[in-house]
């Protein structure tokens, strides 16, 4: 009976059989048109027709400039109705609000959410990605892990793309994936404004505490440094403290605590990576007899609840937490349902003036 089929249909059946036998796995790259033509003895036009048939069935996905890949098998056209959400943390700080924004939009469009928490560890991220690939998701919303560093899981994200599973990043993304769709805050601009706010308040010896292993920390520092230079001020490297995810719980303990005080007690203005760090710094400075903001002004990022119950309420840039979650969820739904290519989004942050910076508020472009 197969002899009576068109040549392209015979070839399409041969490829189906190979996939069904396990010779190819989801995400594997198929041979080129020239290689298939030579292997099976068909013209390139016939090969192209066969691949087109399998692509319409959802068995293959073709990526311009990259090649043809196995999608999710013969039944790949069926949707799971599940979106995977991967975040670094979930139970504290700003993360529950971001997740709530995601879940509200997904639920309104009939999607379920499956959640993975990496605790900012690349090996955990890998395990979660592999699990979601095996169980089947229609798309992923991901807060990248240690986004300032090279990521060993890039091949898994590339495999997802080859399978036609869209991904939207939030808070940060991987530069190794140049076509990433993301929703982030304008950290560089706000870092710049943080320097200007402190200088406007009369501070002249500025320091900072920044996170070294994520993109936000690098962008906030870059803005901080540029703001100083734009205002004709010198950058004092000795007054900048860097910490990583592994240091988070012990940064203000023991000798590290004393080092922070020795370094920053000579400053009259400090930019902190986030409100958690600013809170701990203000506690330390007050315990050592420093007056906030009279002697040292402190400015931070996120405007979380921590900024309100700090010993001195923290002047902080407001993170659009719930709206960020909503934007990321909206993008992934459109990418799934309309197969559209979404544009990245950078969201502004408004400065919320409280008690930790002396003087009158400075009107900024973020207000």
Coordinates of C-alpha atoms in Angstrom, one line a residue:
X1 CA 0.0 0.0 0.0
X2 CA 2.9 2.4 0.8
X3 CA 4.1 2.1 -2.8
X4 CA 0.9 3.9 -3.9
X5 CA 1.6 6.8 -1.6
X6 CA 3.3 10.0 -2.8
X7 CA 7.1 10.0 -2.1
X8 CA 6.8 12.8 0.5
X9 CA 4.2 10.7 2.5
X10 CA 6.5 7.7 2.4
X11 CA 9.3 9.7 3.8
X12 CA 7.1 11.3 6.4
X13 CA 6.0 7.8 7.6
X14 CA 9.6 6.7 7.8
X15 CA 10.5 9.6 10.1
X16 CA 7.4 9.0 12.2
X17 CA 8.5 5.4 12.7
X18 CA 11.9 6.4 13.8
X19 CA 10.4 8.8 16.4
X20 CA 8.0 6.1 17.6
X21 CA 10.9 3.6 17.9
X22 CA 12.8 6.0 20.2
X23 CA 15.6 6.7 17.7
X24 CA 14.9 10.4 18.3
X25 CA 14.0 12.2 21.5
X26 CA 12.1 15.4 21.9
X27 CA 14.4 18.3 21.3
X28 CA 16.8 16.3 19.1
X29 CA 18.0 18.0 15.9
X30 CA 16.9 16.2 12.7
X31 CA 19.3 15.8 9.7
X32 CA 19.4 18.6 7.2
X33 CA 17.4 18.5 4.0
X34 CA 20.5 17.7 2.0
X35 CA 21.4 14.8 4.3
X36 CA 17.9 13.4 4.3
X37 CA 17.8 13.7 0.5
X38 CA 21.0 11.7 0.2
X39 CA 20.0 9.1 2.8
X40 CA 16.6 8.3 1.3
X41 CA 17.2 9.1 -2.3
X42 CA 14.5 11.7 -2.6
X43 CA 14.7 15.2 -4.1
X44 CA 15.0 18.2 -1.7
X45 CA 11.5 19.2 -2.8
X46 CA 10.1 15.9 -1.6
X47 CA 12.1 16.1 1.6
X48 CA 10.7 19.7 2.2
X49 CA 7.2 18.4 1.6
X50 CA 7.6 15.6 4.1
X51 CA 9.0 17.9 6.8
X52 CA 6.2 20.4 6.2
X53 CA 3.6 17.7 6.7
X54 CA 5.2 16.6 10.0
X55 CA 5.6 20.3 11.1
X56 CA 1.9 20.9 10.5
X57 CA 1.1 17.8 12.7
X58 CA 3.2 19.2 15.5
X59 CA 5.8 16.4 15.3
X60 CA 8.6 18.7 14.0
X61 CA 9.5 22.3 14.6
X62 CA 11.7 24.3 12.2
X63 CA 13.9 27.1 13.5
X64 CA 15.2 29.6 10.9
X65 CA 19.0 29.5 10.9
X66 CA 19.1 26.6 13.3
X67 CA 17.5 23.5 11.7
X68 CA 14.6 21.1 12.2
X69 CA 13.9 19.6 15.6
X70 CA 11.7 16.9 17.1
X71 CA 8.9 18.5 19.1
X72 CA 6.9 16.3 21.5
X73 CA 6.1 13.3 19.5
X74 CA 3.1 12.2 17.5
X75 CA 0.6 13.6 20.1
X76 CA 2.5 16.8 20.6
X77 CA -0.4 19.0 19.4
X78 CA -2.3 18.3 22.6
X79 CA -1.9 21.0 25.2
X80 CA -1.5 20.2 28.9
X81 CA -3.1 23.4 30.1
X82 CA -0.2 23.8 32.5
X83 CA 2.4 26.6 32.8
X84 CA 5.6 26.0 34.7
X85 CA 6.7 28.8 37.0
X86 CA 10.2 28.7 38.3
X87 CA 11.3 31.2 40.9
X88 CA 14.4 31.5 43.2
X89 CA 12.4 31.9 46.4
X90 CA 8.7 31.8 47.2
X91 CA 7.7 32.2 50.8
X92 CA 9.2 35.5 51.7
X93 CA 10.0 39.1 50.6
X94 CA 8.5 40.1 47.2
X95 CA 8.1 36.7 45.7
X96 CA 4.6 35.8 46.9
X97 CA 3.2 38.9 45.4
X98 CA 4.8 38.3 42.0
X99 CA 3.5 34.7 42.0
X100 CA 0.0 35.9 42.9
X101 CA 0.0 38.2 39.9
X102 CA 1.1 35.3 37.6
X103 CA -1.5 32.9 39.1
X104 CA -4.4 35.3 38.7
X105 CA -3.8 35.9 35.0
X106 CA -3.2 32.2 34.3
X107 CA -6.3 31.1 36.1
X108 CA -8.4 33.7 34.3
X109 CA -7.3 32.1 31.0
X110 CA -7.9 28.5 32.1
X111 CA -4.3 27.5 32.8
X112 CA -2.9 25.6 35.8
X113 CA 0.3 26.6 37.5
X114 CA 3.0 24.2 38.5
X115 CA 5.7 25.8 40.7
X116 CA 9.4 25.1 41.2
X117 CA 11.7 26.9 43.6
X118 CA 15.5 26.9 42.9
X119 CA 16.8 28.8 46.0
X120 CA 19.1 30.3 43.4
X121 CA 21.0 27.1 42.8
X122 CA 21.8 26.0 39.3
X123 CA 21.6 22.3 40.0
X124 CA 18.1 22.7 41.4
X125 CA 17.1 24.7 38.4
X126 CA 18.3 21.9 36.2
X127 CA 16.3 19.3 38.1
X128 CA 13.2 21.4 37.9
X129 CA 13.6 22.0 34.2
X130 CA 14.1 18.3 33.5
X131 CA 11.0 17.4 35.5
X132 CA 8.8 19.9 33.7
X133 CA 10.1 18.7 30.4
X134 CA 9.2 15.1 31.3
X135 CA 5.8 16.0 32.7
X136 CA 4.8 18.4 29.9
X137 CA 4.1 22.1 30.1
X138 CA 2.8 24.5 27.5
X139 CA 5.2 27.3 28.6
X140 CA 7.5 28.5 31.3
X141 CA 7.8 31.7 33.4
X142 CA 11.2 31.7 34.9
X143 CA 13.2 33.9 37.4
X144 CA 16.7 33.1 36.3
X145 CA 19.2 31.6 38.7
X146 CA 22.4 33.6 39.3
X147 CA 21.8 35.6 36.1
X148 CA 25.1 37.5 36.3
X149 CA 27.1 34.2 35.9
X150 CA 27.4 31.8 33.0
X151 CA 24.6 29.3 33.3
X152 CA 25.2 25.5 32.6
X153 CA 21.5 24.9 31.9
X154 CA 21.4 27.0 28.7
X155 CA 21.2 23.8 26.6
X156 CA 17.9 22.9 28.4
X157 CA 16.4 26.3 27.5
X158 CA 17.5 25.8 23.9
X159 CA 15.9 22.4 23.9
X160 CA 12.6 24.0 25.2
X161 CA 12.8 26.5 22.3
X162 CA 13.4 23.8 19.8
X163 CA 10.3 21.9 21.1
X164 CA 8.2 25.0 20.6
X165 CA 7.7 25.6 24.3
X166 CA 7.9 29.4 25.0
X167 CA 9.6 30.9 28.0
X168 CA 9.3 34.3 29.6
X169 CA 11.9 35.5 32.2
X170 CA 11.3 37.9 35.0
X171 CA 13.6 40.0 37.2
X172 CA 16.6 38.9 35.1
X173 CA 17.5 36.7 32.1
X174 CA 20.4 34.9 30.5
X175 CA 22.6 36.8 28.1
X176 CA 23.5 33.5 26.5
X177 CA 20.0 33.5 25.2
X178 CA 20.0 36.6 23.0
X179 CA 16.4 36.2 21.9
X180 CA 15.0 36.0 25.4
X181 CA 11.6 37.4 26.2
X182 CA 11.7 39.1 29.7
X183 CA 10.0 41.4 32.1
X184 CA 12.5 43.3 34.3
X185 CA 12.8 46.5 36.2
X186 CA 14.9 49.5 35.2
X187 CA 17.6 48.7 37.7
X188 CA 20.4 50.7 36.0
X189 CA 18.4 53.9 35.8
X190 CA 17.3 53.6 39.4
X191 CA 20.8 52.9 40.6
X192 CA 21.8 56.2 38.8
X193 CA 18.9 58.0 40.6
X194 CA 19.9 56.6 43.9
X195 CA 23.3 58.3 43.7
X196 CA 21.8 61.6 42.7
X197 CA 19.3 61.4 45.5
X198 CA 22.0 61.0 48.1
X199 CA 24.2 63.7 46.5
X200 CA 21.1 66.0 46.5
X201 CA 20.8 65.2 50.3
X202 CA 24.3 66.6 50.9
X203 CA 26.1 63.2 51.0
X204 CA 29.6 63.2 49.5
X205 CA 31.2 60.0 50.6
X206 CA 29.0 57.3 49.1
X207 CA 29.2 53.6 49.5
X208 CA 27.1 50.6 48.6
X209 CA 26.2 46.9 49.1
X210 CA 25.5 45.0 45.9
X211 CA 24.8 41.4 45.0
X212 CA 27.4 39.9 42.8
X213 CA 25.7 36.8 41.2
X214 CA 22.6 38.3 39.7
X215 CA 21.9 40.7 36.9
X216 CA 20.0 43.1 39.2
X217 CA 23.0 43.6 41.4
X218 CA 25.2 44.4 38.5
X219 CA 22.8 46.8 36.9
X220 CA 22.1 48.6 40.2
X221 CA 25.8 49.0 40.8
X222 CA 26.4 50.2 37.2
X223 CA 23.8 52.9 37.6
X224 CA 25.2 53.9 41.0
X225 CA 28.7 54.3 39.6
X226 CA 27.4 56.2 36.5
X227 CA 25.4 58.5 38.7
X228 CA 28.5 59.5 40.6
X229 CA 30.5 60.1 37.5
X230 CA 27.7 62.1 35.9
X231 CA 27.8 64.4 38.9
X232 CA 31.6 64.8 38.9
X233 CA 32.1 62.5 41.9
X234 CA 34.8 59.8 42.4
X235 CA 33.9 56.2 42.9
X236 CA 35.5 54.8 46.0
X237 CA 36.0 51.1 45.4
X238 CA 36.9 50.5 49.0
X239 CA 33.4 51.6 50.0
X240 CA 31.6 49.1 47.9
X241 CA 30.8 45.6 49.4
X242 CA 29.8 42.7 47.2
X243 CA 28.0 39.6 48.4
X244 CA 26.6 36.4 46.8
X245 CA 23.6 34.2 47.4
X246 CA 25.6 32.0 49.7
X247 CA 26.6 34.9 51.9
X248 CA 23.0 36.1 52.4
X249 CA 22.3 34.6 55.8
X250 CA 25.7 35.3 57.3
X251 CA 26.5 38.7 55.8
X252 CA 25.8 40.5 59.1
X253 CA 27.3 38.0 61.4
X254 CA 30.7 37.8 63.1
X255 CA 33.7 39.3 61.3
X256 CA 31.7 40.1 58.2
X257 CA 29.5 42.3 60.3
X258 CA 32.5 44.2 61.7
X259 CA 34.0 44.5 58.2
X260 CA 30.8 46.1 56.9
X261 CA 30.8 48.6 59.8
X262 CA 34.4 49.5 59.3
X263 CA 33.9 50.0 55.6
X264 CA 30.6 51.9 55.6
X265 CA 30.8 53.9 58.9
X266 CA 33.1 56.3 57.0
X267 CA 30.4 57.0 54.4
X268 CA 27.6 59.5 54.8
X269 CA 25.3 57.8 52.2
X270 CA 24.8 54.1 51.3
X271 CA 23.0 52.5 48.4
X272 CA 21.7 49.0 49.3
X273 CA 20.9 46.2 46.9
X274 CA 17.5 45.7 48.5
X275 CA 15.4 46.4 51.6
X276 CA 16.5 43.2 53.4
X277 CA 20.1 44.4 53.2
X278 CA 19.2 48.0 54.1
X279 CA 17.2 46.8 57.2
X280 CA 20.2 44.8 58.5
X281 CA 22.6 47.7 57.8
X282 CA 20.4 50.2 59.6
X283 CA 20.2 47.9 62.6
X284 CA 24.0 47.5 62.6
X285 CA 24.7 51.2 62.3
X286 CA 22.3 52.1 65.1
X287 CA 23.7 49.5 67.4
X288 CA 27.1 51.1 66.8
X289 CA 25.8 54.5 67.7
X290 CA 25.3 56.0 64.2
X291 CA 22.3 58.1 63.6
X292 CA 20.1 57.5 60.5
X293 CA 19.7 59.6 58.5
X294 CA 21.6 62.5 60.3
X295 CA 25.0 60.9 60.0
X296 CA 24.4 58.3 57.3
X297 CA 21.5 58.2 54.7
X298 CA 20.4 54.9 53.3
X299 CA 18.5 54.2 50.1
X300 CA 17.3 50.9 48.8
X301 CA 15.3 48.9 46.2
X302 CA 11.9 47.1 46.2
X303 CA 9.8 49.1 48.7
X304 CA 8.8 45.9 50.4
X305 CA 7.0 45.6 53.7
X306 CA 10.5 45.4 55.3
X307 CA 11.0 49.1 54.4
X308 CA 8.0 50.0 56.6
X309 CA 8.9 48.1 59.8
X310 CA 12.7 48.9 59.6
X311 CA 13.9 50.8 62.7
X312 CA 14.0 53.7 60.4
X313 CA 11.6 53.5 57.5
X314 CA 13.6 53.0 54.3
X315 CA 13.5 55.3 51.3
X316 CA 13.2 52.8 48.5
X317 CA 12.4 52.3 44.8
X318 CA 9.0 50.5 44.4
X319 CA 9.2 47.2 42.7
X320 CA 6.0 46.6 40.6
X321 CA 5.7 43.1 42.0
X322 CA 2.1 42.1 41.1
X323 CA 2.1 43.9 37.8
X324 CA 5.4 42.2 36.8
X325 CA 3.7 38.8 37.4
X326 CA 0.7 39.9 35.4
X327 CA 2.8 41.1 32.5
X328 CA 4.9 37.9 32.4
X329 CA 1.8 35.8 32.5
X330 CA 0.1 37.8 29.7
X331 CA 3.2 37.4 27.5
X332 CA 3.4 33.6 27.9
X333 CA -0.3 33.2 27.2
X334 CA -0.1 35.2 24.0
X335 CA 3.0 33.3 22.9
X336 CA 1.2 30.0 23.5
X337 CA -2.2 30.8 22.0
X338 CA -1.2 33.1 19.2
X339 CA 2.4 31.9 18.6
X340 CA 3.4 35.5 18.7
X341 CA 6.9 36.8 19.4
X342 CA 6.6 39.1 22.4
X343 CA 8.9 42.0 23.0
X344 CA 10.9 42.3 26.2
X345 CA 9.6 44.8 28.8
X346 CA 11.6 47.0 31.2
X347 CA 9.4 48.5 33.9
X348 CA 10.1 51.8 35.8
X349 CA 10.3 51.9 39.6
X350 CA 9.0 54.9 41.5
X351 CA 11.0 56.3 44.4
X352 CA 9.0 56.2 47.7
X353 CA 10.5 58.7 50.1
X354 CA 10.5 57.8 53.8
X355 CA 12.8 58.5 56.7
X356 CA 16.2 57.0 55.8
X357 CA 17.5 59.9 53.6
X358 CA 17.8 63.3 55.1
X359 CA 16.6 66.5 53.6
X360 CA 13.7 67.2 51.2
X361 CA 12.7 64.7 48.5
X362 CA 14.3 65.1 45.1
X363 CA 11.9 64.9 42.2
X364 CA 13.1 62.2 39.8
X365 CA 12.1 61.0 36.4
X366 CA 10.7 57.9 38.1
X367 CA 8.2 59.8 40.1

